[in-house]
Amino acid sequence: MTLWVAAFAAAVVVVIVLVVLLAGRQRHAADLQTRLRDVEASTDRTVKDEVARRLRQEESRLAKDIDARRSELARREEDLTRGQADLAESRLKSEEQAAALDAKAEGLAERAGQFDVRARELEQRSAALEQAESGVRARLEEVAGLTTEHARQRLMEEAEREVQADVARMVQRADEAARRDSEDKAREATLRAISTLRGSVVAEGTITVVTLPSDEMKGRVIGREGRNIRALEQATGVDLLVDDTPRAILLSSWDPLRRAVASRSLAKLVEDGRIHPARIEEVVDKTRQEVDEESRERGEKVCFELGLAGLHDRLILLLGRLDFMRDHGQNLLQRAREVAQLSGAIADELRVGSDSLRRAGLLHEVARADQAPLLTHWALASADLATRFGEKPGVSAPIRALASPPDAPRTPEGVILNTARRLSLSRPGARNENLQRFMDRQQEIEALAMAHDGVEIAVAVRAGRELRVHLRADAVPDDGAHLMARELAREIEKRVDYPGQVRVTVIRETRAVSFAV
């Protein structure tokens, strides 16, 4: 019973639970439906609002787009209207231009017809002119005796001569301009040459070599702590150079007389073997006296050869010292003797005071041998020395004229002395030049000139320093002389070996000679 009650109770409970659950589900379903209706209602309102908002936005956008399109259509309509007006205007202008072109075409056609008529007239006239020209040319050839080719050839020759004359003038102007600018360039080239050759030139003119018997003698010449060599340098005024040269000592000085005294003194000391300061001073003094005595004897010998008497002892001594000096390889005493002889010979021919000119020629460079430094021109210093030691103005005046500028007033004595000096300087062989070589160069220069057309005479004068060329007046024009001089100068530069410079002088002259009987 109890089991059945319990089962019944359990069944009732189950039923109650099921009822409750069913009732709860129904309420829940009702609630869900209610909520669903609420959600659907709210969703409809939201969607409707959103749709309405979007519709309003789309309407606003469409309205703006419509307004923009209306504005664009209005602008395009305005542009179209304006374009139609421009098109109408351009069409009107085109029609006007077409009318103007038609008028011009008609005018050109009319002118073309006129040109055709003129062209035919010109052809007729040209034919008539050709016939007339042929007749005139034939008449001219008949009158002048020349054909057209000959006349053309003459015209070309005249044009060539004119061109040559213009070229000659241009060359002359260029030479003048180059001559004006050449001094600076020549000075620069000379300085550059001096700087290049100064070592060898100075060595040749300022150094004397003294040979020693052995290298041990160098130590004795130097002495203890160099006292012997210092004594020698102080006594002679010459620098002694002791280097690695075997068995040799170099003596360096600008004064050739001092080098002569030093070399002779050193040779005596080496030969004697006693070398000390006291002995050195003694030997140098004695050697200097010997050199002065030898110079005096040489000066007296020259005076005796020239027949000149009454010269002061000082002048005779200076003349002898000139024998130790050289100028471009020429002995100064020998040159003074030659100038004196030439001056006397010229003076005898011209019946001028030959004795005074011989004395002037002998003494014209005597100042070069004086120990005092030259503060003026050597000719002026020599004239002052001659006057100081009793020579007359007739001797000093020609010497002084050697230092005068070329445009200064000249005296016969001064001209004779200057001429004699130039003759001595220009003499072949005076400056260590071979005579045969000198003659060959003379002949080569003259042959170069004679090889040119129109040259009548070519002579090399002034010891080959100048070439004088005489042209035939009928073969070469005046302007051609300038070209000839320039060509000869260039050929001499390329083909002839010569010292210094060669002056080319081209002469063209016309001489008319007549005799009155």
Coordinates of C-alpha atoms in Angstrom, one line a residue:
M1 CA 0.0 0.0 0.0
T2 CA 2.7 2.2 0.9
L3 CA 4.5 1.3 -2.3
W4 CA 1.4 2.2 -4.2
V5 CA 1.0 5.5 -2.3
A6 CA 4.6 6.3 -2.9
A7 CA 4.3 5.5 -6.5
F8 CA 1.1 7.5 -6.8
A9 CA 2.6 10.4 -4.9
A10 CA 5.6 10.2 -7.2
A11 CA 3.4 10.1 -10.2
V12 CA 1.4 13.1 -8.9
V13 CA 4.6 14.9 -8.2
V14 CA 5.8 14.1 -11.7
V15 CA 2.5 15.3 -13.1
I16 CA 2.7 18.4 -11.1
V17 CA 6.3 19.0 -12.2
L18 CA 5.3 18.4 -15.8
V19 CA 2.4 20.8 -15.5
V20 CA 4.6 23.4 -13.9
L21 CA 7.2 22.9 -16.6
L22 CA 4.6 23.1 -19.3
A23 CA 3.1 26.2 -17.8
G24 CA 6.6 27.7 -17.5
R25 CA 7.3 26.9 -21.1
Q26 CA 4.1 28.4 -22.3
R27 CA 4.8 31.6 -20.3
H28 CA 8.3 31.6 -21.7
A29 CA 7.0 31.1 -25.2
A30 CA 4.5 33.9 -24.6
D31 CA 7.3 36.1 -23.4
L32 CA 9.4 35.2 -26.4
Q33 CA 6.6 36.1 -28.7
T34 CA 6.0 39.3 -26.9
R35 CA 9.7 40.2 -27.1
L36 CA 9.8 39.1 -30.7
R37 CA 6.9 41.4 -31.5
D38 CA 8.6 44.2 -29.6
V39 CA 11.9 43.6 -31.4
E40 CA 10.1 43.4 -34.8
A41 CA 8.3 46.7 -34.0
S42 CA 11.5 48.4 -32.9
T43 CA 13.4 47.0 -35.9
D44 CA 10.7 48.2 -38.3
R45 CA 10.9 51.7 -36.9
T46 CA 14.8 51.8 -37.0
V47 CA 14.8 50.5 -40.6
K48 CA 12.2 52.9 -41.6
D49 CA 14.1 55.8 -40.0
E50 CA 17.4 54.7 -41.7
V51 CA 15.7 54.2 -45.0
A52 CA 14.0 57.6 -44.7
R53 CA 17.4 59.2 -43.7
R54 CA 19.1 57.6 -46.6
L55 CA 16.3 58.6 -49.0
R56 CA 16.7 62.2 -47.8
Q57 CA 20.4 62.0 -48.3
E58 CA 20.0 60.5 -51.8
E59 CA 17.4 63.1 -52.7
S60 CA 19.8 65.9 -51.5
R61 CA 22.6 64.4 -53.5
L62 CA 20.5 64.0 -56.6
A63 CA 19.3 67.6 -56.2
K64 CA 22.9 68.8 -56.0
D65 CA 23.8 66.6 -59.0
I66 CA 20.9 67.9 -60.9
D67 CA 21.8 71.5 -60.1
A68 CA 25.4 70.9 -61.2
R69 CA 24.3 69.3 -64.4
R70 CA 22.0 72.1 -65.1
S71 CA 24.9 74.5 -64.5
E72 CA 27.1 72.5 -66.8
L73 CA 24.4 72.4 -69.4
A74 CA 24.0 76.1 -69.1
R75 CA 27.7 76.7 -69.5
R76 CA 28.0 74.4 -72.4
E77 CA 25.0 76.0 -74.0
E78 CA 26.7 79.4 -73.5
D79 CA 30.0 78.0 -75.0
L80 CA 28.1 76.6 -77.9
T81 CA 26.5 79.9 -78.5
R82 CA 29.9 81.7 -78.3
G83 CA 31.5 79.0 -80.6
Q84 CA 28.7 79.5 -83.2
A85 CA 29.3 83.2 -83.1
D86 CA 33.1 82.7 -83.5
L87 CA 32.5 80.2 -86.3
A88 CA 30.3 82.7 -88.1
E89 CA 33.0 85.4 -87.7
S90 CA 35.8 83.1 -88.9
R91 CA 33.8 82.0 -91.8
L92 CA 33.3 85.7 -92.7
K93 CA 37.0 86.3 -92.4
S94 CA 37.8 83.3 -94.5
E95 CA 35.5 84.5 -97.2
E96 CA 37.2 87.9 -97.1
Q97 CA 40.7 86.3 -97.2
A98 CA 39.6 84.0 -100.1
A99 CA 38.4 87.1 -102.0
A100 CA 41.8 88.8 -101.3
L101 CA 43.7 85.8 -102.4
D102 CA 41.7 85.6 -105.6
A103 CA 42.5 89.2 -106.2
K104 CA 46.2 88.6 -105.6
A105 CA 46.2 85.6 -107.9
E106 CA 44.8 87.7 -110.6
G107 CA 47.5 90.3 -110.1
L108 CA 50.2 87.7 -110.1
A109 CA 48.9 86.2 -113.2
E110 CA 49.0 89.6 -114.8
R111 CA 52.5 90.2 -113.6
A112 CA 53.6 86.8 -114.8
G113 CA 52.5 87.8 -118.3
Q114 CA 54.4 91.0 -118.0
F115 CA 57.5 89.1 -116.9
D116 CA 57.2 86.7 -119.8
V117 CA 57.2 89.7 -122.1
R118 CA 60.2 91.3 -120.4
A119 CA 62.1 88.0 -120.4
R120 CA 61.6 87.7 -124.2
E121 CA 62.8 91.3 -124.5
L122 CA 65.9 90.6 -122.3
E123 CA 66.7 87.5 -124.3
Q124 CA 66.7 89.6 -127.5
R125 CA 68.8 92.3 -125.9
S126 CA 71.3 89.6 -124.5
A127 CA 71.7 88.2 -128.0
A128 CA 72.3 91.7 -129.4
L129 CA 74.8 92.4 -126.6
E130 CA 76.7 89.2 -127.2
Q131 CA 76.9 90.0 -130.9
A132 CA 78.1 93.6 -130.0
E133 CA 80.6 92.2 -127.4
S134 CA 82.0 89.8 -130.0
G135 CA 82.4 92.6 -132.4
V136 CA 84.0 94.9 -129.8
R137 CA 86.4 92.1 -128.6
A138 CA 87.4 91.4 -132.1
R139 CA 88.0 95.1 -132.7
L140 CA 90.0 95.4 -129.5
E141 CA 92.1 92.4 -130.3
E142 CA 92.7 93.8 -133.8
V143 CA 93.6 97.3 -132.4
A144 CA 95.7 96.1 -129.3
G145 CA 97.3 93.1 -131.1
L146 CA 96.4 90.8 -128.1
T147 CA 94.2 87.9 -127.8
T148 CA 91.8 87.3 -124.9
E149 CA 94.2 84.7 -123.4
H150 CA 97.1 87.1 -123.6
A151 CA 95.1 89.9 -122.0
R152 CA 94.0 87.5 -119.2
Q153 CA 97.6 86.5 -118.6
R154 CA 98.7 90.1 -118.4
L155 CA 95.9 90.8 -116.0
M156 CA 96.9 87.9 -113.8
E157 CA 100.5 89.0 -113.8
E158 CA 99.5 92.5 -112.8
A159 CA 97.3 91.1 -110.0
E160 CA 100.2 88.9 -108.9
R161 CA 102.5 91.9 -108.7
E162 CA 99.9 93.9 -106.7
V163 CA 99.4 90.9 -104.4
Q164 CA 103.2 90.7 -103.9
A165 CA 103.4 94.4 -103.2
D166 CA 100.6 94.0 -100.6
V167 CA 102.4 91.1 -99.1
A168 CA 105.7 93.0 -99.0
R169 CA 104.0 95.9 -97.2
M170 CA 102.4 93.5 -94.7
V171 CA 105.8 91.8 -94.2
Q172 CA 107.5 95.2 -93.7
R173 CA 104.9 96.3 -91.2
A174 CA 105.2 92.9 -89.4
D175 CA 109.0 93.3 -89.3
E176 CA 108.7 96.8 -87.9
A177 CA 106.3 95.6 -85.2
A178 CA 108.6 92.6 -84.4
R179 CA 111.6 94.9 -84.3
R180 CA 109.9 97.1 -81.8
D181 CA 109.1 94.1 -79.6
S182 CA 112.4 92.3 -80.1
E183 CA 114.5 94.2 -77.5
D184 CA 112.8 92.7 -74.5
K185 CA 112.9 89.2 -76.0
A186 CA 116.5 89.6 -77.1
R187 CA 117.4 90.8 -73.5
E188 CA 115.6 87.8 -72.1
A189 CA 117.3 85.4 -74.5
T190 CA 120.7 86.9 -73.7
L191 CA 120.2 86.6 -70.0
R192 CA 119.0 83.0 -70.4
A193 CA 122.1 82.2 -72.6
I194 CA 124.3 83.9 -70.0
S195 CA 122.8 81.9 -67.2
T196 CA 123.3 78.7 -69.2
L197 CA 126.9 79.3 -70.3
R198 CA 128.2 81.3 -67.3
G199 CA 130.0 78.4 -65.8
S200 CA 132.1 77.5 -68.8
V201 CA 132.8 81.1 -69.8
V202 CA 133.7 82.2 -66.3
A203 CA 136.0 79.1 -65.9
E204 CA 137.8 79.9 -69.1
G205 CA 138.4 83.5 -68.3
T206 CA 139.1 83.4 -64.6
I207 CA 140.9 80.1 -63.7
T208 CA 144.6 79.1 -64.1
V209 CA 145.8 75.6 -63.4
V210 CA 149.2 75.1 -61.6
T211 CA 150.6 71.6 -62.0
L212 CA 152.3 70.0 -58.9
P213 CA 154.9 67.2 -58.9
S214 CA 152.8 65.1 -56.5
D215 CA 149.6 65.1 -54.5
E216 CA 151.7 65.3 -51.3
M217 CA 152.7 68.8 -52.3
K218 CA 149.0 69.9 -51.8
G219 CA 149.4 69.4 -48.0
R220 CA 152.6 71.5 -47.9
V221 CA 150.9 74.3 -50.0
I222 CA 147.9 74.3 -47.5
G223 CA 150.2 74.3 -44.5
R224 CA 149.4 73.7 -40.9
E225 CA 145.8 74.7 -40.3
G226 CA 145.8 76.4 -43.7
R227 CA 148.2 79.2 -42.9
N228 CA 150.3 78.8 -46.1
I229 CA 147.3 78.9 -48.4
R230 CA 145.9 81.9 -46.5
A231 CA 149.2 83.7 -46.8
L232 CA 149.3 83.0 -50.6
E233 CA 145.7 84.3 -51.1
Q234 CA 146.4 87.4 -49.0
A235 CA 149.7 88.2 -50.8
T236 CA 148.4 87.6 -54.4
G237 CA 144.7 88.5 -54.1
V238 CA 143.9 85.2 -55.8
D239 CA 141.6 82.4 -54.6
L240 CA 143.4 79.0 -54.4
L241 CA 141.1 76.0 -55.0
V242 CA 142.4 72.7 -53.8
D243 CA 140.1 69.9 -54.8
D244 CA 140.3 66.2 -55.9
T245 CA 142.0 67.1 -59.2
P246 CA 145.2 65.0 -59.2
R247 CA 148.5 67.0 -58.9
A248 CA 146.8 70.4 -59.7
I249 CA 145.7 73.5 -57.8
L250 CA 143.3 76.0 -59.4
L251 CA 143.9 79.8 -59.2
S252 CA 140.7 81.8 -59.5
S253 CA 140.6 85.6 -60.1
W254 CA 139.2 88.1 -62.5
D255 CA 142.5 89.9 -62.8
P256 CA 144.8 88.0 -65.3
L257 CA 147.9 89.8 -64.0
R258 CA 147.2 88.6 -60.4
R259 CA 146.8 85.1 -61.7
A260 CA 150.1 85.4 -63.5
V261 CA 151.9 86.5 -60.4
A262 CA 150.2 83.8 -58.3
S263 CA 151.0 81.0 -60.7
R264 CA 154.6 82.0 -61.1
S265 CA 155.0 82.4 -57.3
L266 CA 153.5 79.1 -56.6
A267 CA 155.7 77.4 -59.2
K268 CA 158.8 78.9 -57.6
L269 CA 157.7 77.8 -54.1
V270 CA 157.0 74.3 -55.2
E271 CA 160.3 74.1 -57.0
D272 CA 162.2 75.5 -53.9
G273 CA 160.3 73.3 -51.4
R274 CA 160.4 75.9 -48.6
I275 CA 156.8 77.0 -48.1
H276 CA 155.9 79.2 -45.1
P277 CA 154.3 82.6 -44.8
A278 CA 157.5 84.6 -44.6
R279 CA 158.9 82.8 -47.7
I280 CA 155.6 83.2 -49.5
E281 CA 155.6 87.0 -49.0
E282 CA 159.2 87.3 -50.2
V283 CA 158.6 85.2 -53.3
V284 CA 155.4 87.0 -54.2
D285 CA 157.0 90.4 -53.9
K286 CA 159.9 89.3 -56.0
T287 CA 157.6 87.7 -58.7
R288 CA 155.5 90.9 -58.8
Q289 CA 158.6 92.9 -59.5
E290 CA 159.7 90.5 -62.2
V291 CA 156.3 90.7 -63.8
D292 CA 156.3 94.5 -63.8
E293 CA 159.8 94.5 -65.2
E294 CA 158.7 92.0 -67.9
S295 CA 155.6 94.2 -68.6
R296 CA 157.8 97.3 -68.9
E297 CA 160.1 95.5 -71.4
R298 CA 157.2 94.4 -73.5
G299 CA 155.8 97.9 -73.5
E300 CA 159.1 99.4 -74.5
K301 CA 159.5 96.9 -77.2
V302 CA 156.1 97.8 -78.7
C303 CA 157.0 101.5 -78.5
F304 CA 160.3 100.9 -80.2
E305 CA 158.6 98.9 -83.0
L306 CA 156.1 101.8 -83.6
G307 CA 158.8 104.5 -83.3
L308 CA 157.0 106.2 -80.4
A309 CA 159.2 107.9 -77.8
G310 CA 158.6 110.0 -74.8
L311 CA 155.9 107.8 -73.2
H312 CA 155.6 107.9 -69.4
D313 CA 156.9 104.9 -67.5
R314 CA 153.5 104.3 -66.0
L315 CA 151.9 104.1 -69.5
I316 CA 154.7 101.8 -70.7
L317 CA 154.1 99.5 -67.7
L318 CA 150.3 99.4 -68.4
L319 CA 151.0 98.7 -72.1
G320 CA 153.1 95.7 -71.1
R321 CA 150.4 94.4 -68.7
L322 CA 147.9 94.4 -71.7
D323 CA 149.9 91.4 -73.0
F324 CA 148.5 89.3 -70.2
M325 CA 144.9 90.2 -71.0
R326 CA 142.5 88.8 -73.7
D327 CA 139.3 90.0 -75.2
H328 CA 137.3 87.3 -77.2
G329 CA 140.6 85.4 -77.6
Q330 CA 142.4 88.5 -79.0
N331 CA 145.6 89.7 -77.1
L332 CA 145.0 93.3 -76.1
L333 CA 148.6 94.4 -76.6
Q334 CA 148.6 92.9 -80.1
R335 CA 145.3 94.7 -80.8
A336 CA 146.7 98.0 -79.5
R337 CA 149.7 97.5 -81.8
E338 CA 147.5 96.8 -84.8
V339 CA 145.2 99.8 -84.1
A340 CA 148.3 102.0 -83.8
Q341 CA 149.7 100.8 -87.1
L342 CA 146.4 101.1 -89.0
S343 CA 145.8 104.6 -87.6
G344 CA 149.2 105.7 -88.6
A345 CA 148.9 104.3 -92.1
I346 CA 145.5 105.9 -92.7
A347 CA 146.7 109.2 -91.3
D348 CA 149.7 109.1 -93.6
E349 CA 147.4 108.6 -96.6
L350 CA 145.2 111.5 -95.5
R351 CA 148.1 113.7 -94.4
V352 CA 146.8 114.0 -90.9
G353 CA 149.1 113.9 -87.8
S354 CA 150.2 110.3 -87.9
D355 CA 152.3 110.4 -84.7
S356 CA 149.5 111.5 -82.5
L357 CA 147.1 108.9 -84.0
R358 CA 149.7 106.1 -83.5
R359 CA 150.0 107.1 -79.8
A360 CA 146.2 107.3 -79.5
G361 CA 145.8 103.8 -81.1
L362 CA 148.4 102.3 -78.8
L363 CA 146.9 103.9 -75.7
H364 CA 143.2 103.6 -76.5
E365 CA 142.7 100.6 -74.1
V366 CA 145.5 101.2 -71.6
A367 CA 143.0 101.7 -68.8
R368 CA 142.0 98.1 -68.9
A369 CA 145.4 97.1 -67.4
D370 CA 145.1 99.6 -64.5
Q371 CA 144.6 98.0 -61.1
A372 CA 142.0 100.7 -60.2
P373 CA 138.4 99.7 -61.0
L374 CA 136.8 101.3 -64.1
L375 CA 134.1 103.7 -63.0
T376 CA 133.4 105.0 -66.5
H377 CA 133.9 103.9 -70.1
W378 CA 137.2 102.3 -70.8
A379 CA 137.9 104.9 -73.6
L380 CA 137.3 107.8 -71.3
A381 CA 139.4 106.3 -68.6
S382 CA 142.3 105.7 -71.1
A383 CA 142.0 109.3 -72.3
D384 CA 142.2 110.5 -68.7
L385 CA 145.3 108.3 -68.0
A386 CA 147.0 109.6 -71.2
T387 CA 146.3 113.2 -70.2
R388 CA 147.5 112.6 -66.6
F389 CA 150.8 111.2 -67.7
G390 CA 151.7 114.0 -70.1
E391 CA 150.0 113.2 -73.4
K392 CA 148.8 116.1 -75.6
P393 CA 145.1 116.7 -76.4
G394 CA 145.7 115.5 -79.9
V395 CA 146.2 112.0 -78.4
S396 CA 143.5 112.0 -75.7
A397 CA 140.7 113.6 -77.9
P398 CA 140.6 110.7 -80.5
I399 CA 140.5 108.2 -77.7
R400 CA 137.7 110.0 -76.0
A401 CA 135.8 110.0 -79.3
L402 CA 135.5 106.2 -79.1
A403 CA 133.0 106.6 -76.3
S404 CA 130.9 109.2 -78.1
P405 CA 127.4 108.2 -79.3
P406 CA 127.0 107.7 -83.1
D407 CA 125.1 111.0 -83.6
A408 CA 127.7 113.1 -81.8
P409 CA 129.9 115.5 -83.8
R410 CA 133.0 113.6 -85.2
T411 CA 136.5 114.7 -85.9
P412 CA 138.8 113.3 -88.6
E413 CA 141.2 111.9 -85.9
G414 CA 138.3 110.2 -84.0
V415 CA 136.9 108.7 -87.2
I416 CA 140.4 107.4 -88.2
L417 CA 141.0 105.8 -84.8
N418 CA 137.5 104.2 -84.7
T419 CA 138.0 102.9 -88.2
A420 CA 141.3 101.4 -87.3
R421 CA 139.9 99.7 -84.2
R422 CA 137.0 98.2 -86.3
L423 CA 139.5 96.9 -88.9
S424 CA 141.5 95.2 -86.2
L425 CA 138.4 93.6 -84.6
S426 CA 137.0 92.5 -88.0
R427 CA 140.3 91.1 -89.3
P428 CA 140.0 87.4 -90.2
G429 CA 141.7 85.4 -87.5
A430 CA 141.7 88.2 -85.0
R431 CA 139.3 86.3 -82.8
N432 CA 140.6 82.7 -83.2
E433 CA 138.8 82.1 -86.4
N434 CA 140.3 80.1 -89.3
L435 CA 140.9 82.2 -92.4
Q436 CA 139.8 79.4 -94.8
R437 CA 136.5 79.0 -92.9
F438 CA 136.0 82.7 -92.9
M439 CA 136.5 82.9 -96.7
D440 CA 134.2 79.9 -97.3
R441 CA 131.4 81.6 -95.3
Q442 CA 131.8 84.8 -97.3
Q443 CA 131.5 82.9 -100.6
E444 CA 128.6 80.9 -99.4
I445 CA 126.6 84.0 -98.3
E446 CA 127.3 85.7 -101.7
A447 CA 126.3 82.5 -103.6
L448 CA 123.0 82.3 -101.8
A449 CA 122.2 85.9 -102.9
M450 CA 123.3 85.4 -106.5
A451 CA 121.0 82.4 -106.8
H452 CA 117.9 84.6 -106.7
D453 CA 116.4 86.1 -109.9
G454 CA 117.0 89.8 -110.4
V455 CA 120.2 90.0 -108.4
E456 CA 123.0 91.9 -110.2
I457 CA 125.7 92.0 -107.5
A458 CA 126.1 90.4 -104.1
V459 CA 129.0 91.4 -101.9
A460 CA 129.7 90.3 -98.2
V461 CA 131.3 93.3 -96.4
R462 CA 132.4 94.1 -92.8
A463 CA 134.1 90.7 -92.4
G464 CA 130.9 88.9 -93.3
R465 CA 128.7 90.8 -91.0
E466 CA 126.7 92.5 -93.8
L467 CA 125.5 91.3 -97.2
R468 CA 124.8 94.0 -99.7
V469 CA 122.7 92.9 -102.7
H470 CA 122.1 95.1 -105.7
L471 CA 119.0 94.3 -107.8
R472 CA 118.1 95.1 -111.4
A473 CA 115.5 97.8 -111.4
D474 CA 113.7 96.3 -114.4
A475 CA 113.4 92.8 -112.8
V476 CA 112.3 93.4 -109.2
P477 CA 109.8 96.1 -108.0
D478 CA 110.4 98.3 -105.0
D479 CA 108.2 96.3 -102.7
G480 CA 110.0 93.1 -103.9
A481 CA 113.2 94.4 -102.3
H482 CA 111.7 93.9 -98.8
L483 CA 110.7 90.3 -99.6
M484 CA 114.1 89.6 -101.1
A485 CA 115.8 90.9 -97.9
R486 CA 113.6 88.7 -95.7
E487 CA 114.1 85.6 -97.8
L488 CA 117.9 86.0 -97.9
A489 CA 117.9 86.5 -94.1
R490 CA 115.9 83.3 -93.6
E491 CA 118.1 81.3 -96.0
I492 CA 121.3 82.5 -94.2
E493 CA 119.9 81.5 -90.9
K494 CA 119.1 78.0 -92.1
R495 CA 122.1 77.2 -94.3
V496 CA 125.1 79.2 -93.0
D497 CA 127.0 78.8 -89.7
Y498 CA 128.1 82.3 -88.6
P499 CA 128.9 84.1 -85.3
G500 CA 126.9 87.1 -84.2
Q501 CA 124.5 88.4 -86.8
V502 CA 124.5 89.1 -90.5
R503 CA 122.8 92.3 -91.8
V504 CA 121.1 91.9 -95.2
T505 CA 120.9 95.1 -97.2
V506 CA 119.0 95.0 -100.5
I507 CA 119.5 98.0 -102.9
R508 CA 117.3 98.8 -105.9
E509 CA 118.0 102.0 -107.8
T510 CA 117.5 103.5 -111.2
R511 CA 120.3 105.6 -112.6
A512 CA 119.9 108.0 -115.5
V513 CA 123.2 109.2 -117.0
S514 CA 123.6 111.8 -119.8
F515 CA 126.4 113.8 -121.1
A516 CA 126.4 117.4 -122.2
V517 CA 128.9 118.0 -125.1

